[in-house]
Amino acid sequence: MSTRDLASLRPAPAPAPPDPHAGVLAPAVLSWARSAAGRVPAELDRAAYLQLHSRFDRAGVLPGLPAVSAVIGKLHDHGYRIDPVLAELGCSTPAARERAVYARRWLAGPGRGHCWIVSRETADRPAVSGVESAAEAFLGGGEVSREQLGDLRAALFGTDGGPGARRLLGLFTAAEIEAAVTAYGEGLRPLRDAVLRELES
């Protein structure tokens, strides 16, 4: 048997295990962290995630990016939708979009406990009649009390906190809100489901 034959009998080397941080750190950030920063923290909690990106930005590897803390804040405000976040921050570059995409992945994973749609979930179920009245007033531009807005948020999003109810409701069309109120009467929360889909997309 030749040397070549013997070589063919050797087991192929096992593939390298996937990097546990590759899903939540953009390639440029991960590469920089492994070389210039020396290492990536084993646990990317909120403090570690923000600090790592702050150091990356100070290093000037990709200048002009919005701070990751600002991106995360706007993701919460906009129901985890990327396009309105970039529009509000005034950033349209591929690198800025990439930062928002990876920040959302971090929120869906290690940072999930910081997401209002998860952390502020409530078991409260306001009366359907009150929710219908509040929605009608809101959509008609009438007077809506803070309590009514809170009931709308609890009914449609299943939370007792997070971004202001007016901001949240502003993410959806009147038709979507009306349909969500009807669905709430049937025990469903399609707007909550929509926000969770955005977070996990």
PDB file of C-alpha atoms in Angstrom:
ATOM      1  CA  MET A   1       0.000   0.000   0.000  1.00  0.00           C
ATOM      2  CA  SER A   2       1.418   3.369  -1.002  1.00  0.00           C
ATOM      3  CA  THR A   3       1.783   6.450   1.168  1.00  0.00           C
ATOM      4  CA  ARG A   4      -1.034   8.018  -0.836  1.00  0.00           C
ATOM      5  CA  ASP A   5      -3.276   5.039  -0.023  1.00  0.00           C
ATOM      6  CA  LEU A   6      -2.458   5.342   3.678  1.00  0.00           C
ATOM      7  CA  ALA A   7      -3.233   9.051   3.605  1.00  0.00           C
ATOM      8  CA  SER A   8      -6.619   8.327   2.108  1.00  0.00           C
ATOM      9  CA  LEU A   9      -7.438   6.098   5.092  1.00  0.00           C
ATOM     10  CA  ARG A  10      -6.841   8.835   7.653  1.00  0.00           C
ATOM     11  CA  PRO A  11     -10.046  10.387   8.978  1.00  0.00           C
ATOM     12  CA  ALA A  12     -10.735  13.862   7.715  1.00  0.00           C
ATOM     13  CA  PRO A  13     -10.097  16.548  10.313  1.00  0.00           C
ATOM     14  CA  ALA A  14     -13.184  17.585  12.220  1.00  0.00           C
ATOM     15  CA  PRO A  15     -14.583  20.921  11.088  1.00  0.00           C
ATOM     16  CA  ALA A  16     -13.931  23.829  13.385  1.00  0.00           C
ATOM     17  CA  PRO A  17     -16.853  24.466  15.737  1.00  0.00           C
ATOM     18  CA  PRO A  18     -18.934  27.487  14.799  1.00  0.00           C
ATOM     19  CA  ASP A  19     -18.016  30.705  16.556  1.00  0.00           C
ATOM     20  CA  PRO A  20     -20.689  31.298  19.209  1.00  0.00           C
ATOM     21  CA  HIS A  21     -20.482  35.063  18.667  1.00  0.00           C
ATOM     22  CA  ALA A  22     -20.678  35.058  14.862  1.00  0.00           C
ATOM     23  CA  GLY A  23     -24.439  35.446  14.935  1.00  0.00           C
ATOM     24  CA  VAL A  24     -24.457  38.622  17.020  1.00  0.00           C
ATOM     25  CA  LEU A  25     -21.223  40.388  16.043  1.00  0.00           C
ATOM     26  CA  ALA A  26     -20.704  41.750  12.540  1.00  0.00           C
ATOM     27  CA  PRO A  27     -17.687  40.151  10.815  1.00  0.00           C
ATOM     28  CA  ALA A  28     -15.569  43.319  11.075  1.00  0.00           C
ATOM     29  CA  VAL A  29     -16.312  43.663  14.794  1.00  0.00           C
ATOM     30  CA  LEU A  30     -15.605  39.993  15.472  1.00  0.00           C
ATOM     31  CA  SER A  31     -12.352  40.072  13.514  1.00  0.00           C
ATOM     32  CA  TRP A  32     -11.206  43.227  15.308  1.00  0.00           C
ATOM     33  CA  ALA A  33     -12.132  41.799  18.698  1.00  0.00           C
ATOM     34  CA  ARG A  34     -10.105  38.662  18.061  1.00  0.00           C
ATOM     35  CA  SER A  35      -7.026  40.546  16.878  1.00  0.00           C
ATOM     36  CA  ALA A  36      -6.778  44.100  18.201  1.00  0.00           C
ATOM     37  CA  ALA A  37      -8.927  43.632  21.300  1.00  0.00           C
ATOM     38  CA  GLY A  38      -7.284  40.320  22.130  1.00  0.00           C
ATOM     39  CA  ARG A  39     -10.419  38.365  22.925  1.00  0.00           C
ATOM     40  CA  VAL A  40     -14.188  38.320  22.844  1.00  0.00           C
ATOM     41  CA  PRO A  41     -15.911  38.113  26.234  1.00  0.00           C
ATOM     42  CA  ALA A  42     -17.375  34.673  26.828  1.00  0.00           C
ATOM     43  CA  GLU A  43     -20.730  36.185  27.766  1.00  0.00           C
ATOM     44  CA  LEU A  44     -22.014  39.078  25.690  1.00  0.00           C
ATOM     45  CA  ASP A  45     -24.336  40.664  28.188  1.00  0.00           C
ATOM     46  CA  ARG A  46     -25.518  44.224  27.619  1.00  0.00           C
ATOM     47  CA  ALA A  47     -22.492  45.875  29.247  1.00  0.00           C
ATOM     48  CA  ALA A  48     -20.010  43.700  27.345  1.00  0.00           C
ATOM     49  CA  TYR A  49     -21.825  44.159  24.036  1.00  0.00           C
ATOM     50  CA  LEU A  50     -21.948  47.943  24.328  1.00  0.00           C
ATOM     51  CA  GLN A  51     -18.366  48.227  25.568  1.00  0.00           C
ATOM     52  CA  LEU A  52     -17.006  46.050  22.773  1.00  0.00           C
ATOM     53  CA  HIS A  53     -18.709  48.186  20.124  1.00  0.00           C
ATOM     54  CA  SER A  54     -17.647  51.399  21.825  1.00  0.00           C
ATOM     55  CA  ARG A  55     -14.003  50.291  21.708  1.00  0.00           C
ATOM     56  CA  PHE A  56     -14.414  49.206  18.088  1.00  0.00           C
ATOM     57  CA  ASP A  57     -15.806  52.625  17.171  1.00  0.00           C
ATOM     58  CA  ARG A  58     -13.003  54.462  18.982  1.00  0.00           C
ATOM     59  CA  ALA A  59     -10.502  52.398  16.999  1.00  0.00           C
ATOM     60  CA  GLY A  60     -11.891  53.961  13.811  1.00  0.00           C
ATOM     61  CA  VAL A  61     -12.149  50.709  11.876  1.00  0.00           C
ATOM     62  CA  LEU A  62     -15.438  51.734  10.238  1.00  0.00           C
ATOM     63  CA  PRO A  63     -15.930  55.456  10.867  1.00  0.00           C
ATOM     64  CA  GLY A  64     -19.325  57.116  10.737  1.00  0.00           C
ATOM     65  CA  LEU A  65     -21.391  54.332  12.266  1.00  0.00           C
ATOM     66  CA  PRO A  66     -24.131  55.184  14.767  1.00  0.00           C
ATOM     67  CA  ALA A  67     -23.361  54.062  18.318  1.00  0.00           C
ATOM     68  CA  VAL A  68     -24.707  50.585  18.931  1.00  0.00           C
ATOM     69  CA  SER A  69     -26.466  51.875  22.053  1.00  0.00           C
ATOM     70  CA  ALA A  70     -28.409  54.325  19.861  1.00  0.00           C
ATOM     71  CA  VAL A  71     -29.253  51.575  17.395  1.00  0.00           C
ATOM     72  CA  ILE A  72     -30.565  49.321  20.153  1.00  0.00           C
ATOM     73  CA  GLY A  73     -32.649  52.134  21.619  1.00  0.00           C
ATOM     74  CA  LYS A  74     -34.228  52.894  18.260  1.00  0.00           C
ATOM     75  CA  LEU A  75     -34.869  49.208  17.613  1.00  0.00           C
ATOM     76  CA  HIS A  76     -36.961  49.119  20.784  1.00  0.00           C
ATOM     77  CA  ASP A  77     -38.801  52.285  19.735  1.00  0.00           C
ATOM     78  CA  HIS A  78     -39.598  51.009  16.255  1.00  0.00           C
ATOM     79  CA  GLY A  79     -40.746  47.516  17.144  1.00  0.00           C
ATOM     80  CA  TYR A  80     -37.419  46.013  15.979  1.00  0.00           C
ATOM     81  CA  ARG A  81     -37.872  47.160  12.373  1.00  0.00           C
ATOM     82  CA  ILE A  82     -34.604  48.013  10.669  1.00  0.00           C
ATOM     83  CA  ASP A  83     -35.640  50.565   8.021  1.00  0.00           C
ATOM     84  CA  PRO A  84     -37.254  53.170  10.320  1.00  0.00           C
ATOM     85  CA  VAL A  85     -34.310  52.870  12.702  1.00  0.00           C
ATOM     86  CA  LEU A  86     -31.849  53.751   9.953  1.00  0.00           C
ATOM     87  CA  ALA A  87     -34.105  56.533   8.703  1.00  0.00           C
ATOM     88  CA  GLU A  88     -34.355  58.146  12.138  1.00  0.00           C
ATOM     89  CA  LEU A  89     -30.616  57.849  12.698  1.00  0.00           C
ATOM     90  CA  GLY A  90     -29.932  59.288   9.241  1.00  0.00           C
ATOM     91  CA  CYS A  91     -27.749  56.335   8.240  1.00  0.00           C
ATOM     92  CA  SER A  92     -28.230  54.421   5.023  1.00  0.00           C
ATOM     93  CA  THR A  93     -24.844  52.785   4.453  1.00  0.00           C
ATOM     94  CA  PRO A  94     -24.493  49.001   4.207  1.00  0.00           C
ATOM     95  CA  ALA A  95     -22.288  49.072   7.317  1.00  0.00           C
ATOM     96  CA  ALA A  96     -24.989  50.874   9.308  1.00  0.00           C
ATOM     97  CA  ARG A  97     -27.611  48.381   8.185  1.00  0.00           C
ATOM     98  CA  GLU A  98     -25.297  45.534   9.112  1.00  0.00           C
ATOM     99  CA  ARG A  99     -24.859  47.033  12.586  1.00  0.00           C
ATOM    100  CA  ALA A 100     -28.632  47.236  13.035  1.00  0.00           C
ATOM    101  CA  VAL A 101     -29.132  43.674  11.808  1.00  0.00           C
ATOM    102  CA  TYR A 102     -26.546  42.260  14.207  1.00  0.00           C
ATOM    103  CA  ALA A 103     -27.827  44.393  17.096  1.00  0.00           C
ATOM    104  CA  ARG A 104     -31.288  42.957  16.507  1.00  0.00           C
ATOM    105  CA  ARG A 105     -29.818  39.449  16.483  1.00  0.00           C
ATOM    106  CA  TRP A 106     -28.182  40.190  19.816  1.00  0.00           C
ATOM    107  CA  LEU A 107     -31.516  41.428  21.174  1.00  0.00           C
ATOM    108  CA  ALA A 108     -33.224  38.252  19.975  1.00  0.00           C
ATOM    109  CA  GLY A 109     -30.535  36.160  21.685  1.00  0.00           C
ATOM    110  CA  PRO A 110     -28.351  37.208  24.628  1.00  0.00           C
ATOM    111  CA  GLY A 111     -30.180  40.523  24.981  1.00  0.00           C
ATOM    112  CA  ARG A 112     -33.699  39.129  24.847  1.00  0.00           C
ATOM    113  CA  GLY A 113     -34.372  39.963  28.498  1.00  0.00           C
ATOM    114  CA  HIS A 114     -33.934  43.664  27.645  1.00  0.00           C
ATOM    115  CA  CYS A 115     -36.698  43.633  25.032  1.00  0.00           C
ATOM    116  CA  TRP A 116     -39.908  45.269  26.232  1.00  0.00           C
ATOM    117  CA  ILE A 117     -42.049  42.859  24.233  1.00  0.00           C
ATOM    118  CA  VAL A 118     -40.612  40.076  26.421  1.00  0.00           C
ATOM    119  CA  SER A 119     -39.612  41.690  29.711  1.00  0.00           C
ATOM    120  CA  ARG A 120     -42.775  43.773  30.137  1.00  0.00           C
ATOM    121  CA  GLU A 121     -45.260  41.051  29.238  1.00  0.00           C
ATOM    122  CA  THR A 122     -48.365  41.186  31.404  1.00  0.00           C
ATOM    123  CA  ALA A 123     -51.190  38.810  32.151  1.00  0.00           C
ATOM    124  CA  ASP A 124     -53.645  41.713  32.317  1.00  0.00           C
ATOM    125  CA  ARG A 125     -56.477  41.500  29.833  1.00  0.00           C
ATOM    126  CA  PRO A 126     -58.452  44.752  29.711  1.00  0.00           C
ATOM    127  CA  ALA A 127     -62.157  44.508  28.943  1.00  0.00           C
ATOM    128  CA  VAL A 128     -62.856  44.282  25.224  1.00  0.00           C
ATOM    129  CA  SER A 129     -65.480  47.044  25.367  1.00  0.00           C
ATOM    130  CA  GLY A 130     -63.010  49.476  26.929  1.00  0.00           C
ATOM    131  CA  VAL A 131     -60.345  48.583  24.386  1.00  0.00           C
ATOM    132  CA  GLU A 132     -62.774  49.126  21.526  1.00  0.00           C
ATOM    133  CA  SER A 133     -63.743  52.545  22.897  1.00  0.00           C
ATOM    134  CA  ALA A 134     -60.112  53.558  23.400  1.00  0.00           C
ATOM    135  CA  ALA A 135     -59.165  52.433  19.882  1.00  0.00           C
ATOM    136  CA  GLU A 136     -62.087  54.303  18.357  1.00  0.00           C
ATOM    137  CA  ALA A 137     -61.097  57.501  20.164  1.00  0.00           C
ATOM    138  CA  PHE A 138     -57.426  57.071  19.294  1.00  0.00           C
ATOM    139  CA  LEU A 139     -58.045  56.424  15.610  1.00  0.00           C
ATOM    140  CA  GLY A 140     -60.596  59.214  15.424  1.00  0.00           C
ATOM    141  CA  GLY A 141     -58.206  61.755  16.885  1.00  0.00           C
ATOM    142  CA  GLY A 142     -60.320  62.200  20.004  1.00  0.00           C
ATOM    143  CA  GLU A 143     -59.304  62.573  23.631  1.00  0.00           C
ATOM    144  CA  VAL A 144     -57.633  59.439  24.970  1.00  0.00           C
ATOM    145  CA  SER A 145     -56.576  59.185  28.604  1.00  0.00           C
ATOM    146  CA  ARG A 146     -53.309  57.690  29.780  1.00  0.00           C
ATOM    147  CA  GLU A 147     -55.272  54.820  31.297  1.00  0.00           C
ATOM    148  CA  GLN A 148     -56.995  54.121  27.996  1.00  0.00           C
ATOM    149  CA  LEU A 149     -53.685  54.143  26.164  1.00  0.00           C
ATOM    150  CA  GLY A 150     -52.295  51.739  28.747  1.00  0.00           C
ATOM    151  CA  ASP A 151     -55.256  49.440  28.199  1.00  0.00           C
ATOM    152  CA  LEU A 152     -54.697  49.581  24.446  1.00  0.00           C
ATOM    153  CA  ARG A 153     -51.044  48.668  24.850  1.00  0.00           C
ATOM    154  CA  ALA A 154     -51.864  45.817  27.243  1.00  0.00           C
ATOM    155  CA  ALA A 155     -54.581  44.516  24.949  1.00  0.00           C
ATOM    156  CA  LEU A 156     -52.765  44.724  21.637  1.00  0.00           C
ATOM    157  CA  PHE A 157     -49.151  44.123  22.670  1.00  0.00           C
ATOM    158  CA  GLY A 158     -49.575  42.209  25.925  1.00  0.00           C
ATOM    159  CA  THR A 159     -47.223  44.521  27.819  1.00  0.00           C
ATOM    160  CA  ASP A 160     -47.457  46.997  30.655  1.00  0.00           C
ATOM    161  CA  GLY A 161     -44.474  49.072  29.577  1.00  0.00           C
ATOM    162  CA  GLY A 162     -42.006  49.780  26.839  1.00  0.00           C
ATOM    163  CA  PRO A 163     -42.219  52.612  24.310  1.00  0.00           C
ATOM    164  CA  GLY A 164     -45.175  54.944  24.738  1.00  0.00           C
ATOM    165  CA  ALA A 165     -48.497  53.560  23.550  1.00  0.00           C
ATOM    166  CA  ARG A 166     -48.869  56.347  20.974  1.00  0.00           C
ATOM    167  CA  ARG A 167     -45.459  55.533  19.519  1.00  0.00           C
ATOM    168  CA  LEU A 168     -46.268  51.831  19.390  1.00  0.00           C
ATOM    169  CA  LEU A 169     -49.639  52.344  17.777  1.00  0.00           C
ATOM    170  CA  GLY A 170     -47.994  54.704  15.298  1.00  0.00           C
ATOM    171  CA  LEU A 171     -46.063  51.735  13.926  1.00  0.00           C
ATOM    172  CA  PHE A 172     -49.244  50.270  12.466  1.00  0.00           C
ATOM    173  CA  THR A 173     -51.964  51.475  10.134  1.00  0.00           C
ATOM    174  CA  ALA A 174     -55.501  52.232  11.268  1.00  0.00           C
ATOM    175  CA  ALA A 175     -56.682  49.102   9.468  1.00  0.00           C
ATOM    176  CA  GLU A 176     -54.117  46.964  11.277  1.00  0.00           C
ATOM    177  CA  ILE A 177     -55.133  48.409  14.645  1.00  0.00           C
ATOM    178  CA  GLU A 178     -58.835  47.894  13.956  1.00  0.00           C
ATOM    179  CA  ALA A 179     -58.173  44.300  12.918  1.00  0.00           C
ATOM    180  CA  ALA A 180     -56.037  43.774  16.030  1.00  0.00           C
ATOM    181  CA  VAL A 181     -58.841  45.053  18.295  1.00  0.00           C
ATOM    182  CA  THR A 182     -61.256  42.597  16.679  1.00  0.00           C
ATOM    183  CA  ALA A 183     -58.703  39.796  17.071  1.00  0.00           C
ATOM    184  CA  TYR A 184     -58.200  40.722  20.723  1.00  0.00           C
ATOM    185  CA  GLY A 185     -61.885  40.041  21.288  1.00  0.00           C
ATOM    186  CA  GLU A 186     -61.172  36.540  19.959  1.00  0.00           C
ATOM    187  CA  GLY A 187     -58.211  36.027  22.304  1.00  0.00           C
ATOM    188  CA  LEU A 188     -55.492  36.889  19.765  1.00  0.00           C
ATOM    189  CA  ARG A 189     -52.787  39.564  19.692  1.00  0.00           C
ATOM    190  CA  PRO A 190     -51.575  39.906  16.088  1.00  0.00           C
ATOM    191  CA  LEU A 191     -49.635  43.122  16.758  1.00  0.00           C
ATOM    192  CA  ARG A 192     -47.667  41.442  19.527  1.00  0.00           C
ATOM    193  CA  ASP A 193     -46.986  38.567  17.146  1.00  0.00           C
ATOM    194  CA  ALA A 194     -45.840  41.048  14.493  1.00  0.00           C
ATOM    195  CA  VAL A 195     -43.353  42.688  16.869  1.00  0.00           C
ATOM    196  CA  LEU A 196     -41.977  39.307  17.930  1.00  0.00           C
ATOM    197  CA  ARG A 197     -41.565  38.297  14.275  1.00  0.00           C
ATOM    198  CA  GLU A 198     -39.566  41.458  13.629  1.00  0.00           C
ATOM    199  CA  LEU A 199     -37.367  40.784  16.661  1.00  0.00           C
ATOM    200  CA  GLU A 200     -36.686  37.216  15.575  1.00  0.00           C
ATOM    201  CA  SER A 201     -36.329  37.830  11.818  1.00  0.00           C
TER     202      SER A 201
END
